[in-house]
Amino acid sequence: MALEQSLRMVLAPPHPAARPFLIGGGAVALLGLVLPLLGLVLLGNWLFWLGAAFVAFCLYFFRDPERVPPDRPGMVLAPADGHVTSVIMAAPPVELGLGDAPRWRVAIFLSVLDVHVNRMPVDGTVTRVAYHHGKFLSANLDKASEENERNALAIALPDGRDLAVVQIAGLVARRILCDAKAGDSVQAGERFGIIRFGSRTDVYLPHGVLPLAREGQTMIGGETVIAELGT
């Protein structure tokens, strides 16, 4: 059963963001098949294997497995796969307008081998989406939260409290995609974007909510519980 689940994750269909990369890699591989017919055998073989390897990498990187959120209300779920690099008190990004009072922040680093599809951590309504241009420092550095290119979302909970989730570009990642818009009603575990290639996702919990996640813990986006909202 464990092997079956592992294969299902590795062989999961790719996220739509993979399309241009798959088309490009496939075109290179196809050219590699055509060139030997024109007498360019060595170049053709080289291009074919290069294109095929790139397609295989993209299929793996952009894989988008199904996830099953816990059937329990009041949970804050991990917004991404990866491992927790820090759990500290910090103010949310200024562009969200959530104030400068520190709250618990759980930072999740995604290596190039992790699933990069981002998922909503809670049920609620997106009140603001703000993009901030910045640097491309290694995403596992704590200062990446303040200095790196990022896309931040503010989410209002049904009880009036708020939470922030931030997609952060890394040293290799140069593109953040977000499908969520202000006014969207969202559910915990649903997809809302992707970051390519290697990145970080931070969650700023509502004031007074304590994190259950610990530094070094492995996260499964849309499934791992990082906090309980309580009442």
Coordinates of C-alpha atoms in Angstrom, one line a residue:
M1 CA 0.0 0.0 0.0
A2 CA 2.8 2.4 0.9
L3 CA 4.5 1.7 -2.5
E4 CA 1.2 2.3 -4.3
Q5 CA 0.7 5.6 -2.6
S6 CA 4.2 6.7 -3.4
L7 CA 3.8 5.8 -7.1
R8 CA 0.5 7.6 -7.1
M9 CA 2.2 10.8 -5.8
V10 CA 5.1 10.6 -8.2
L11 CA 2.9 9.8 -11.2
A12 CA 0.2 12.4 -10.4
P13 CA -0.9 14.6 -13.3
P14 CA 1.0 17.8 -13.7
H15 CA -0.3 21.3 -12.7
P16 CA -1.5 23.3 -15.8
A17 CA 1.5 25.6 -15.2
A18 CA 3.7 22.8 -16.6
R19 CA 2.2 23.1 -20.1
P20 CA 4.7 25.5 -21.7
F21 CA 7.6 23.6 -20.3
L22 CA 6.3 20.3 -21.4
I23 CA 5.6 21.6 -24.9
G24 CA 9.1 23.2 -25.1
G25 CA 10.9 20.0 -23.9
G26 CA 8.8 17.8 -26.2
A27 CA 9.7 20.1 -29.1
V28 CA 13.4 19.7 -28.4
A29 CA 13.0 15.9 -28.1
L30 CA 11.1 15.8 -31.4
L31 CA 13.8 17.8 -33.1
G32 CA 16.3 15.3 -31.8
L33 CA 14.4 12.6 -33.6
V34 CA 14.3 14.5 -36.9
L35 CA 17.9 15.6 -37.1
P36 CA 19.4 12.1 -37.6
L37 CA 17.3 11.8 -40.8
L38 CA 19.2 14.8 -42.0
G39 CA 22.6 13.2 -41.1
L40 CA 23.0 15.0 -37.8
V41 CA 23.0 11.9 -35.7
L42 CA 25.2 13.1 -32.8
L43 CA 23.3 16.4 -32.4
G44 CA 20.0 14.7 -32.8
N45 CA 20.7 12.1 -30.0
W46 CA 22.0 14.8 -27.7
L47 CA 18.9 17.0 -28.2
F48 CA 16.5 14.0 -27.9
W49 CA 17.9 13.0 -24.5
L50 CA 18.1 16.6 -23.3
G51 CA 14.5 17.2 -24.2
A52 CA 13.3 13.9 -22.8
A53 CA 15.1 14.5 -19.5
F54 CA 13.6 18.0 -19.2
V55 CA 10.1 16.7 -19.8
A56 CA 10.6 14.0 -17.1
F57 CA 11.9 16.6 -14.7
C58 CA 8.9 18.9 -15.3
L59 CA 6.4 16.0 -14.9
Y60 CA 7.9 15.3 -11.5
F61 CA 8.3 18.9 -10.4
F62 CA 4.8 20.0 -11.5
R63 CA 3.0 16.9 -10.2
D64 CA -0.2 17.8 -8.5
P65 CA -1.5 14.9 -6.3
E66 CA -4.9 14.9 -4.8
R67 CA -5.0 15.7 -1.0
V68 CA -7.6 14.8 1.6
P69 CA -8.0 17.6 4.3
P70 CA -8.9 16.4 7.8
D71 CA -12.7 16.1 8.4
R72 CA -12.6 18.4 11.4
P73 CA -13.5 22.1 11.6
G74 CA -11.2 24.8 13.0
M75 CA -8.0 23.4 11.7
V76 CA -5.2 25.5 10.0
L77 CA -3.5 23.3 7.4
A78 CA -0.1 23.4 5.8
P79 CA -0.3 25.5 2.6
A80 CA 2.6 23.6 1.0
D81 CA 4.7 20.5 1.1
G82 CA 8.2 20.9 2.6
H83 CA 9.8 21.2 6.0
V84 CA 9.3 23.8 8.7
T85 CA 12.4 26.1 8.9
S86 CA 11.1 28.4 11.6
V87 CA 8.2 29.0 14.0
I88 CA 8.6 32.6 15.4
M89 CA 6.6 35.7 16.3
A90 CA 6.6 38.2 13.4
A91 CA 4.4 40.9 11.9
P92 CA 2.7 40.0 8.6
P93 CA 3.7 41.8 5.4
V94 CA 2.9 45.5 5.5
E95 CA 1.1 45.4 2.1
L96 CA -1.7 43.4 3.6
G97 CA -2.7 46.1 6.1
L98 CA -3.1 43.6 9.0
G99 CA -1.1 45.8 11.4
D100 CA 2.4 45.5 12.8
A101 CA 1.6 43.5 16.0
P102 CA 3.6 40.2 16.0
R103 CA 1.8 36.9 15.6
W104 CA 3.0 33.3 15.2
R105 CA 4.5 32.6 11.8
V106 CA 5.2 29.1 10.5
A107 CA 7.7 29.1 7.6
I108 CA 7.8 26.1 5.2
F109 CA 10.7 25.6 2.8
L110 CA 10.0 23.7 -0.4
S111 CA 13.0 22.1 -2.0
V112 CA 13.0 21.4 -5.8
L113 CA 11.9 17.9 -5.0
D114 CA 8.7 18.8 -3.1
V115 CA 5.3 19.3 -4.6
H116 CA 5.0 23.0 -5.3
V117 CA 1.2 23.4 -5.5
N118 CA 0.0 25.8 -2.8
R119 CA -3.2 25.1 -0.9
M120 CA -5.5 27.2 1.3
P121 CA -4.8 26.7 5.0
V122 CA -8.4 27.6 6.2
D123 CA -12.0 28.2 5.2
G124 CA -12.7 31.9 4.7
T125 CA -12.8 34.8 2.3
V126 CA -9.8 36.3 0.6
T127 CA -9.8 40.0 1.5
R128 CA -6.6 41.1 -0.2
V129 CA -3.9 39.8 -2.6
A130 CA -0.7 41.9 -2.8
Y131 CA 2.5 41.3 -4.8
H132 CA 5.8 42.6 -3.5
H133 CA 8.8 42.8 -5.8
G134 CA 12.1 42.0 -4.1
K135 CA 15.2 39.9 -4.0
F136 CA 15.8 36.2 -4.8
L137 CA 17.7 35.1 -1.7
S138 CA 17.8 31.4 -0.7
A139 CA 14.3 30.7 0.6
N140 CA 15.5 28.9 3.7
L141 CA 17.0 32.1 5.1
D142 CA 14.8 33.8 7.7
K143 CA 15.3 37.2 6.0
A144 CA 13.7 35.9 2.9
S145 CA 10.3 36.6 4.4
E146 CA 11.0 40.3 4.4
E147 CA 13.4 40.8 1.4
N148 CA 12.4 38.3 -1.3
E149 CA 9.8 38.6 -4.1
R150 CA 6.5 37.5 -2.6
N151 CA 2.7 37.3 -3.1
A152 CA 0.7 37.7 0.1
L153 CA -2.9 36.9 0.8
A154 CA -5.1 38.0 3.7
I155 CA -7.9 35.7 4.6
A156 CA -10.9 36.6 6.8
L157 CA -12.2 33.7 8.9
P158 CA -16.0 33.2 9.4
D159 CA -15.6 34.4 13.0
G160 CA -14.0 37.7 11.9
R161 CA -10.4 36.8 12.7
D162 CA -7.7 37.0 10.0
L163 CA -4.8 35.0 8.8
A164 CA -2.1 35.6 6.1
V165 CA -0.4 33.2 3.8
V166 CA 2.6 34.3 1.7
Q167 CA 4.2 32.7 -1.4
I168 CA 7.9 33.5 -1.4
A169 CA 10.2 33.1 -4.4
G170 CA 13.6 31.6 -3.7
L171 CA 17.1 31.5 -5.1
V172 CA 16.0 29.4 -8.2
A173 CA 12.3 30.2 -8.1
R174 CA 11.5 33.3 -10.2
R175 CA 7.8 32.9 -10.9
I176 CA 4.9 33.0 -8.4
L177 CA 1.4 32.0 -9.8
C178 CA -1.7 32.8 -7.7
D179 CA -5.3 32.0 -8.9
A180 CA -7.0 33.6 -5.8
K181 CA -8.6 37.0 -6.0
A182 CA -10.0 39.4 -3.3
G183 CA -13.5 38.4 -2.6
D184 CA -13.1 34.7 -3.3
S185 CA -14.7 32.3 -0.9
V186 CA -12.1 29.5 -0.2
Q187 CA -12.0 26.2 1.6
A188 CA -9.1 24.6 3.5
G189 CA -7.0 22.3 1.2
E190 CA -8.1 23.8 -2.1
R191 CA -5.4 24.8 -4.6
F192 CA -4.7 28.5 -5.1
G193 CA -1.3 28.7 -6.9
I194 CA 2.2 27.3 -7.5
I195 CA 5.8 28.6 -7.2
R196 CA 8.5 27.4 -9.5
F197 CA 11.3 26.1 -8.9
G198 CA 12.2 25.9 -5.1
S199 CA 10.5 28.3 -2.7
R200 CA 8.9 29.0 0.6
T201 CA 5.4 29.5 2.0
D202 CA 4.7 31.3 5.3
V203 CA 1.5 31.3 7.4
Y204 CA 0.8 34.1 9.9
L205 CA -1.7 32.7 12.4
P206 CA -4.6 34.7 13.9
H207 CA -3.7 36.6 17.1
G208 CA -3.8 34.3 20.1
V209 CA -3.6 31.1 18.1
L210 CA -0.6 28.9 19.0
P211 CA 1.2 26.8 16.4
L212 CA 1.3 23.0 16.7
A213 CA 4.1 22.7 14.0
R214 CA 7.7 22.5 15.1
E215 CA 10.9 23.4 13.4
G216 CA 12.2 20.5 11.2
Q217 CA 8.7 18.9 10.9
T218 CA 7.7 17.6 7.4
M219 CA 4.6 19.1 6.0
I220 CA 2.0 17.7 3.5
G221 CA 0.1 20.6 1.9
G222 CA -3.6 20.5 2.5
E223 CA -3.3 17.7 5.1
T224 CA -0.9 18.4 7.9
V225 CA -2.4 20.4 10.8
I226 CA -0.2 23.3 11.9
A227 CA -2.7 24.9 14.4
E228 CA -6.1 24.8 15.9
L229 CA -8.2 27.9 15.7
G230 CA -10.2 27.2 18.9
T231 CA -13.0 29.6 19.8

